[in-house]
GROMACS .gro file of C-alpha atoms in nm:
model
  382
    1UNK     CA    1   5.467   4.782  16.177
    2UNK     CA    2   5.487   4.628  15.828
    3UNK     CA    3   5.169   4.429  15.880
    4UNK     CA    4   4.990   4.736  16.012
    5UNK     CA    5   5.099   4.930  15.703
    6UNK     CA    6   4.964   4.651  15.482
    7UNK     CA    7   4.630   4.668  15.664
    8UNK     CA    8   4.616   5.047  15.625
    9UNK     CA    9   4.690   5.020  15.251
   10UNK     CA   10   4.406   4.772  15.213
   11UNK     CA   11   4.179   4.995  15.418
   12UNK     CA   12   4.265   5.289  15.191
   13UNK     CA   13   4.172   5.081  14.886
   14UNK     CA   14   3.838   4.977  15.034
   15UNK     CA   15   3.744   5.328  15.144
   16UNK     CA   16   3.901   5.503  14.843
   17UNK     CA   17   4.051   5.742  15.096
   18UNK     CA   18   4.411   5.857  15.130
   19UNK     CA   19   4.386   5.912  15.506
   20UNK     CA   20   4.484   5.554  15.592
   21UNK     CA   21   4.770   5.563  15.339
   22UNK     CA   22   4.909   5.886  15.481
   23UNK     CA   23   4.888   5.739  15.831
   24UNK     CA   24   5.088   5.435  15.717
   25UNK     CA   25   5.342   5.660  15.545
   26UNK     CA   26   5.396   5.874  15.855
   27UNK     CA   27   5.439   5.570  16.081
   28UNK     CA   28   5.692   5.400  15.851
   29UNK     CA   29   5.889   5.716  15.778
   30UNK     CA   30   5.930   5.768  16.154
   31UNK     CA   31   6.117   5.439  16.197
   32UNK     CA   32   6.261   5.340  15.855
   33UNK     CA   33   6.553   5.582  15.877
   34UNK     CA   34   6.674   5.461  16.216
   35UNK     CA   35   7.019   5.295  16.212
   36UNK     CA   36   6.888   4.964  16.349
   37UNK     CA   37   6.567   4.956  16.149
   38UNK     CA   38   6.456   4.631  15.988
   39UNK     CA   39   6.537   4.611  15.612
   40UNK     CA   40   6.172   4.514  15.548
   41UNK     CA   41   6.060   4.865  15.646
   42UNK     CA   42   6.193   5.040  15.335
   43UNK     CA   43   6.012   4.827  15.074
   44UNK     CA   44   5.700   4.850  15.292
   45UNK     CA   45   5.725   5.229  15.278
   46UNK     CA   46   5.781   5.208  14.903
   47UNK     CA   47   5.459   5.009  14.865
   48UNK     CA   48   5.264   5.268  15.064
   49UNK     CA   49   5.397   5.542  14.836
   50UNK     CA   50   5.301   5.331  14.534
   51UNK     CA   51   4.944   5.314  14.663
   52UNK     CA   52   4.943   5.694  14.698
   53UNK     CA   53   5.063   5.759  14.341
   54UNK     CA   54   4.733   5.712  14.152
   55UNK     CA   55   4.556   5.916  14.422
   56UNK     CA   56   4.789   6.216  14.386
   57UNK     CA   57   4.652   6.461  14.125
   58UNK     CA   58   4.937   6.714  14.134
   59UNK     CA   59   5.201   6.611  13.871
   60UNK     CA   60   5.500   6.754  14.062
   61UNK     CA   61   5.398   6.585  14.387
   62UNK     CA   62   5.333   6.259  14.202
   63UNK     CA   63   5.680   6.268  14.044
   64UNK     CA   64   5.841   6.331  14.382
   65UNK     CA   65   5.644   6.042  14.536
   66UNK     CA   66   5.748   5.810  14.253
   67UNK     CA   67   6.113   5.898  14.307
   68UNK     CA   68   6.086   5.827  14.680
   69UNK     CA   69   5.901   5.498  14.618
   70UNK     CA   70   6.165   5.388  14.366
   71UNK     CA   71   6.445   5.471  14.612
   72UNK     CA   72   6.290   5.266  14.893
   73UNK     CA   73   6.203   4.970  14.669
   74UNK     CA   74   6.550   4.969  14.512
   75UNK     CA   75   6.699   4.969  14.862
   76UNK     CA   76   6.479   4.674  14.953
   77UNK     CA   77   6.590   4.484  14.642
   78UNK     CA   78   6.957   4.562  14.712
   79UNK     CA   79   6.920   4.444  15.072
   80UNK     CA   80   6.764   4.120  14.953
   81UNK     CA   81   7.050   4.068  14.707
   82UNK     CA   82   7.309   4.136  14.978
   83UNK     CA   83   7.139   3.889  15.213
   84UNK     CA   84   7.133   3.624  14.941
   85UNK     CA   85   7.504   3.676  14.866
   86UNK     CA   86   7.588   3.651  15.235
   87UNK     CA   87   7.407   3.317  15.237
   88UNK     CA   88   7.631   3.195  14.954
   89UNK     CA   89   7.380   3.256  14.675
   90UNK     CA   90   7.592   3.470  14.440
   91UNK     CA   91   7.316   3.518  14.187
   92UNK     CA   92   7.109   3.717  14.439
   93UNK     CA   93   6.747   3.664  14.534
   94UNK     CA   94   6.544   3.458  14.298
   95UNK     CA   95   6.186   3.351  14.250
   96UNK     CA   96   5.868   3.528  14.340
   97UNK     CA   97   6.008   3.758  14.612
   98UNK     CA   98   6.267   3.918  14.385
   99UNK     CA   99   6.030   3.932  14.088
  100UNK     CA  100   5.763   4.105  14.297
  101UNK     CA  101   6.011   4.366  14.418
  102UNK     CA  102   6.122   4.431  14.059
  103UNK     CA  103   5.762   4.475  13.941
  104UNK     CA  104   5.695   4.719  14.224
  105UNK     CA  105   6.013   4.911  14.146
  106UNK     CA  106   5.917   4.928  13.778
  107UNK     CA  107   5.570   5.051  13.873
  108UNK     CA  108   5.731   5.347  14.051
  109UNK     CA  109   5.977   5.410  13.766
  110UNK     CA  110   5.685   5.422  13.520
  111UNK     CA  111   5.598   5.765  13.659
  112UNK     CA  112   5.950   5.896  13.587
  113UNK     CA  113   5.994   5.961  13.212
  114UNK     CA  114   6.372   5.959  13.231
  115UNK     CA  115   6.383   5.609  13.383
  116UNK     CA  116   6.144   5.415  13.162
  117UNK     CA  117   6.422   5.205  13.008
  118UNK     CA  118   6.533   5.107  13.358
  119UNK     CA  119   6.176   5.002  13.434
  120UNK     CA  120   6.168   4.781  13.124
  121UNK     CA  121   6.495   4.613  13.230
  122UNK     CA  122   6.357   4.538  13.577
  123UNK     CA  123   6.042   4.387  13.426
  124UNK     CA  124   6.247   4.172  13.191
  125UNK     CA  125   6.439   4.035  13.490
  126UNK     CA  126   6.113   3.983  13.681
  127UNK     CA  127   5.968   3.778  13.397
  128UNK     CA  128   6.286   3.569  13.392
  129UNK     CA  129   6.279   3.512  13.768
  130UNK     CA  130   5.907   3.436  13.802
  131UNK     CA  131   5.835   3.066  13.768
  132UNK     CA  132   5.597   2.943  13.501
  133UNK     CA  133   5.337   2.860  13.765
  134UNK     CA  134   5.332   3.212  13.908
  135UNK     CA  135   5.076   3.337  13.658
  136UNK     CA  136   4.951   3.624  13.875
  137UNK     CA  137   5.300   3.768  13.912
  138UNK     CA  138   5.380   3.725  13.543
  139UNK     CA  139   5.052   3.897  13.460
  140UNK     CA  140   5.140   4.194  13.682
  141UNK     CA  141   5.482   4.219  13.516
  142UNK     CA  142   5.339   4.210  13.163
  143UNK     CA  143   5.068   4.468  13.235
  144UNK     CA  144   5.328   4.696  13.393
  145UNK     CA  145   5.556   4.642  13.090
  146UNK     CA  146   5.273   4.742  12.856
  147UNK     CA  147   5.215   5.059  13.059
  148UNK     CA  148   5.586   5.139  13.050
  149UNK     CA  149   5.581   5.115  12.670
  150UNK     CA  150   5.273   5.341  12.661
  151UNK     CA  151   5.464   5.594  12.869
  152UNK     CA  152   5.757   5.566  12.627
  153UNK     CA  153   5.521   5.635  12.339
  154UNK     CA  154   5.383   5.944  12.514
  155UNK     CA  155   5.737   6.064  12.585
  156UNK     CA  156   5.892   5.996  12.244
  157UNK     CA  157   5.587   5.998  12.011
  158UNK     CA  158   5.712   5.658  11.888
  159UNK     CA  159   5.451   5.428  11.728
  160UNK     CA  160   5.685   5.131  11.776
  161UNK     CA  161   5.645   5.169  12.154
  162UNK     CA  162   5.269   5.128  12.107
  163UNK     CA  163   5.332   4.805  11.917
  164UNK     CA  164   5.551   4.682  12.205
  165UNK     CA  165   5.271   4.772  12.447
  166UNK     CA  166   5.011   4.588  12.240
  167UNK     CA  167   5.236   4.281  12.228
  168UNK     CA  168   5.275   4.286  12.608
  169UNK     CA  169   4.899   4.318  12.657
  170UNK     CA  170   4.848   4.025  12.420
  171UNK     CA  171   5.087   3.809  12.625
  172UNK     CA  172   4.908   3.916  12.943
  173UNK     CA  173   4.570   3.827  12.794
  174UNK     CA  174   4.679   3.468  12.742
  175UNK     CA  175   4.731   3.432  13.119
  176UNK     CA  176   4.375   3.537  13.213
  177UNK     CA  177   4.063   3.317  13.200
  178UNK     CA  178   3.770   3.483  13.023
  179UNK     CA  179   3.555   3.475  13.336
  180UNK     CA  180   3.816   3.651  13.555
  181UNK     CA  181   3.769   4.014  13.660
  182UNK     CA  182   4.116   4.096  13.531
  183UNK     CA  183   4.003   4.000  13.179
  184UNK     CA  184   3.750   4.282  13.163
  185UNK     CA  185   3.996   4.529  13.316
  186UNK     CA  186   4.278   4.453  13.071
  187UNK     CA  187   4.080   4.479  12.747
  188UNK     CA  188   4.008   4.857  12.752
  189UNK     CA  189   4.378   4.937  12.796
  190UNK     CA  190   4.477   4.698  12.518
  191UNK     CA  191   4.208   4.837  12.288
  192UNK     CA  192   4.316   5.197  12.357
  193UNK     CA  193   4.676   5.111  12.265
  194UNK     CA  194   4.569   4.949  11.938
  195UNK     CA  195   4.344   5.247  11.863
  196UNK     CA  196   4.630   5.492  11.925
  197UNK     CA  197   4.857   5.284  11.700
  198UNK     CA  198   4.591   5.273  11.429
  199UNK     CA  199   4.574   5.653  11.437
  200UNK     CA  200   4.952   5.683  11.389
  201UNK     CA  201   5.145   5.651  11.062
  202UNK     CA  202   5.082   5.327  10.868
  203UNK     CA  203   4.808   5.237  11.115
  204UNK     CA  204   4.563   5.066  10.882
  205UNK     CA  205   4.676   4.712  10.970
  206UNK     CA  206   4.591   4.774  11.337
  207UNK     CA  207   4.232   4.890  11.293
  208UNK     CA  208   4.062   4.551  11.277
  209UNK     CA  209   4.259   4.428  11.579
  210UNK     CA  210   4.153   4.741  11.769
  211UNK     CA  211   3.787   4.686  11.680
  212UNK     CA  212   3.806   4.320  11.781
  213UNK     CA  213   3.959   4.396  12.122
  214UNK     CA  214   3.724   4.690  12.186
  215UNK     CA  215   3.428   4.468  12.093
  216UNK     CA  216   3.545   4.209  12.348
  217UNK     CA  217   3.589   4.492  12.600
  218UNK     CA  218   3.231   4.601  12.548
  219UNK     CA  219   3.104   4.243  12.586
  220UNK     CA  220   3.304   4.189  12.906
  221UNK     CA  221   3.075   4.411  13.118
  222UNK     CA  222   2.694   4.407  13.149
  223UNK     CA  223   2.485   4.701  13.027
  224UNK     CA  224   2.418   4.798  13.389
  225UNK     CA  225   2.789   4.846  13.456
  226UNK     CA  226   2.892   5.216  13.491
  227UNK     CA  227   3.183   5.150  13.251
  228UNK     CA  228   2.957   5.024  12.973
  229UNK     CA  229   2.885   5.361  12.810
  230UNK     CA  230   3.252   5.456  12.779
  231UNK     CA  231   3.336   5.119  12.624
  232UNK     CA  232   3.058   5.165  12.369
  233UNK     CA  233   3.198   5.507  12.274
  234UNK     CA  234   3.549   5.364  12.234
  235UNK     CA  235   3.421   5.083  12.011
  236UNK     CA  236   3.238   5.343  11.801
  237UNK     CA  237   3.567   5.534  11.767
  238UNK     CA  238   3.737   5.217  11.645
  239UNK     CA  239   3.465   5.155  11.387
  240UNK     CA  240   3.485   5.514  11.262
  241UNK     CA  241   3.861   5.483  11.227
  242UNK     CA  242   3.830   5.157  11.035
  243UNK     CA  243   3.578   5.326  10.807
  244UNK     CA  244   3.826   5.609  10.745
  245UNK     CA  245   4.075   5.350  10.615
  246UNK     CA  246   3.843   5.106  10.440
  247UNK     CA  247   3.534   5.312  10.352
  248UNK     CA  248   3.270   5.058  10.460
  249UNK     CA  249   2.955   5.251  10.557
  250UNK     CA  250   2.838   4.952  10.764
  251UNK     CA  251   3.098   5.051  11.024
  252UNK     CA  252   2.942   5.398  11.046
  253UNK     CA  253   2.590   5.262  11.088
  254UNK     CA  254   2.706   5.033  11.370
  255UNK     CA  255   2.889   5.328  11.532
  256UNK     CA  256   2.567   5.531  11.510
  257UNK     CA  257   2.372   5.260  11.691
  258UNK     CA  258   2.641   5.212  11.958
  259UNK     CA  259   2.653   5.584  12.036
  260UNK     CA  260   2.275   5.598  12.079
  261UNK     CA  261   2.306   5.301  12.313
  262UNK     CA  262   2.586   5.476  12.504
  263UNK     CA  263   2.364   5.779  12.564
  264UNK     CA  264   2.090   5.558  12.707
  265UNK     CA  265   2.330   5.367  12.932
  266UNK     CA  266   2.534   5.662  13.054
  267UNK     CA  267   2.476   5.806  13.400
  268UNK     CA  268   2.683   6.120  13.345
  269UNK     CA  269   2.575   6.432  13.149
  270UNK     CA  270   2.935   6.484  13.040
  271UNK     CA  271   2.955   6.128  12.902
  272UNK     CA  272   2.624   6.182  12.724
  273UNK     CA  273   2.751   6.509  12.576
  274UNK     CA  274   3.058   6.332  12.437
  275UNK     CA  275   2.848   6.052  12.290
  276UNK     CA  276   2.610   6.298  12.122
  277UNK     CA  277   2.905   6.491  11.981
  278UNK     CA  278   3.045   6.170  11.829
  279UNK     CA  279   2.695   6.088  11.703
  280UNK     CA  280   2.681   6.421  11.520
  281UNK     CA  281   3.020   6.353  11.359
  282UNK     CA  282   2.895   6.013  11.242
  283UNK     CA  283   2.589   6.176  11.081
  284UNK     CA  284   2.818   6.401  10.880
  285UNK     CA  285   3.032   6.105  10.777
  286UNK     CA  286   2.724   5.909  10.663
  287UNK     CA  287   2.607   6.217  10.470
  288UNK     CA  288   2.938   6.215  10.284
  289UNK     CA  289   2.836   5.869  10.153
  290UNK     CA  290   2.463   5.908  10.097
  291UNK     CA  291   2.427   6.285  10.035
  292UNK     CA  292   2.091   6.258  10.213
  293UNK     CA  293   2.003   6.605  10.351
  294UNK     CA  294   1.831   6.456  10.655
  295UNK     CA  295   2.170   6.338  10.780
  296UNK     CA  296   2.279   6.700  10.820
  297UNK     CA  297   1.956   6.773  11.007
  298UNK     CA  298   2.034   6.480  11.238
  299UNK     CA  299   2.391   6.607  11.285
  300UNK     CA  300   2.265   6.950  11.391
  301UNK     CA  301   2.020   6.789  11.633
  302UNK     CA  302   2.293   6.565  11.781
  303UNK     CA  303   2.518   6.865  11.839
  304UNK     CA  304   2.224   7.049  12.002
  305UNK     CA  305   2.172   6.753  12.236
  306UNK     CA  306   2.545   6.746  12.312
  307UNK     CA  307   2.530   7.117  12.400
  308UNK     CA  308   2.234   7.063  12.632
  309UNK     CA  309   2.412   6.777  12.810
  310UNK     CA  310   2.730   6.985  12.841
  311UNK     CA  311   2.529   7.263  13.006
  312UNK     CA  312   2.388   7.008  13.250
  313UNK     CA  313   2.740   6.883  13.326
  314UNK     CA  314   2.852   7.242  13.378
  315UNK     CA  315   2.620   7.260  13.676
  316UNK     CA  316   2.778   6.952  13.834
  317UNK     CA  317   3.155   6.910  13.808
  318UNK     CA  318   3.451   6.935  13.568
  319UNK     CA  319   3.315   7.275  13.471
  320UNK     CA  320   3.591   7.386  13.232
  321UNK     CA  321   3.576   7.056  13.041
  322UNK     CA  322   3.198   7.083  13.006
  323UNK     CA  323   3.211   7.448  12.896
  324UNK     CA  324   3.478   7.377  12.633
  325UNK     CA  325   3.281   7.080  12.497
  326UNK     CA  326   2.964   7.292  12.484
  327UNK     CA  327   3.146   7.563  12.289
  328UNK     CA  328   3.291   7.316  12.039
  329UNK     CA  329   2.961   7.142  11.966
  330UNK     CA  330   2.785   7.474  11.918
  331UNK     CA  331   3.051   7.569  11.663
  332UNK     CA  332   3.001   7.237  11.486
  333UNK     CA  333   2.625   7.291  11.492
  334UNK     CA  334   2.670   7.635  11.339
  335UNK     CA  335   2.881   7.491  11.058
  336UNK     CA  336   2.616   7.230  10.978
  337UNK     CA  337   2.339   7.492  10.984
  338UNK     CA  338   2.539   7.704  10.739
  339UNK     CA  339   2.560   7.403  10.508
  340UNK     CA  340   2.181   7.373  10.537
  341UNK     CA  341   2.149   7.739  10.429
  342UNK     CA  342   2.010   7.848  10.765
  343UNK     CA  343   2.232   8.147  10.845
  344UNK     CA  344   2.018   8.293  11.125
  345UNK     CA  345   2.014   7.964  11.316
  346UNK     CA  346   2.389   7.926  11.251
  347UNK     CA  347   2.446   8.276  11.388
  348UNK     CA  348   2.259   8.189  11.708
  349UNK     CA  349   2.474   7.877  11.752
  350UNK     CA  350   2.796   8.073  11.694
  351UNK     CA  351   2.693   8.343  11.942
  352UNK     CA  352   2.622   8.075  12.202
  353UNK     CA  353   2.964   7.920  12.137
  354UNK     CA  354   3.128   8.263  12.163
  355UNK     CA  355   2.967   8.317  12.502
  356UNK     CA  356   3.099   7.983  12.626
  357UNK     CA  357   3.451   8.050  12.493
  358UNK     CA  358   3.444   8.384  12.674
  359UNK     CA  359   3.377   8.206  13.003
  360UNK     CA  360   3.704   8.015  12.962
  361UNK     CA  361   3.909   8.336  12.974
  362UNK     CA  362   4.255   8.384  12.821
  363UNK     CA  363   4.302   8.013  12.749
  364UNK     CA  364   4.042   8.040  12.470
  365UNK     CA  365   4.146   8.381  12.334
  366UNK     CA  366   4.243   8.241  11.991
  367UNK     CA  367   3.916   8.052  11.945
  368UNK     CA  368   3.719   8.353  12.062
  369UNK     CA  369   3.886   8.587  11.813
  370UNK     CA  370   3.838   8.351  11.517
  371UNK     CA  371   3.476   8.285  11.599
  372UNK     CA  372   3.407   8.656  11.656
  373UNK     CA  373   3.529   8.728  11.304
  374UNK     CA  374   3.297   8.459  11.169
  375UNK     CA  375   2.999   8.603  11.358
  376UNK     CA  376   3.065   8.952  11.219
  377UNK     CA  377   3.084   8.814  10.866
  378UNK     CA  378   2.750   8.639  10.903
  379UNK     CA  379   2.590   8.945  11.059
  380UNK     CA  380   2.704   9.158  10.768
  381UNK     CA  381   2.540   8.921  10.519
  382UNK     CA  382   2.198   8.926  10.683
   0.00000   0.00000   0.00000
């Protein structure tokens, strides 16, 4: 039964389908509660629930699943400890088996905000128990530890937790060869943590590290990779943030080039819309340095392109996200056109934004009211 569950979990990963996982869950739940059931069944069920967690979009259901997974994995760890004590090993299970169970338990606890400290304790024990030669297990523990600290930061708004996460990612990085797949997968998470820390209070000293890691992240995948465009955008964000601290316009010009490259490499209209929006922001930032009027013209054109891409994304999926982005870039375009003394064109942009905000219903009532007042003011001046 345990081996069959393992096969179904792997099948679910390959097919990116929860059907096999739910089949494994049902089969294990039917037998794991029986009085004479094998102790291996409960951690096996916990692992199936772990595989379901990232594929469960509903937050309440995901929290419930995480609690169940943690209960089964903790029971498996306790059973292993009891078996070791019965065999005259008073310190409990040791080595890779215990460390792996602790990492899996911590992975479940990561989804439970009230138990993040417990997760960190389990990972500390796992790192102690894993032998130096078990690099793959130590890597899993360190990556999970970094994610636990990120969750702590989200819960407590504590920049120090981001520093702990960055330190754990750095330790994990030293365990991965540059040509390994895990190398390219780790870098975006590490870069995002450094970028978030750079945005927080006293973040200047983290900006160059963020740019360096995000640059490595971009170089770790070929241009044909579907993830390439997003990594270009993130690197551009890092460069813009470093410019905000240090004022070097070279960072802005590189960000401008990277965003144009991201548009060309992106396969998604929504990704393209986001890149064009960032491109428009960069044009305004460069204008603040050079005072060249053509930069404002370029900003208005970038926001127009972002709006067009958002409309294209609206016809595909993630409709509310695309509509909101389209409304915001039309507002930004209107502001730039006002600065260029083109009130009629600005009014058209604002009216378009107002129409998009209206489509979002009550959630955008505040934005709709403020923009409506702005439209009436412009109309009165024409």
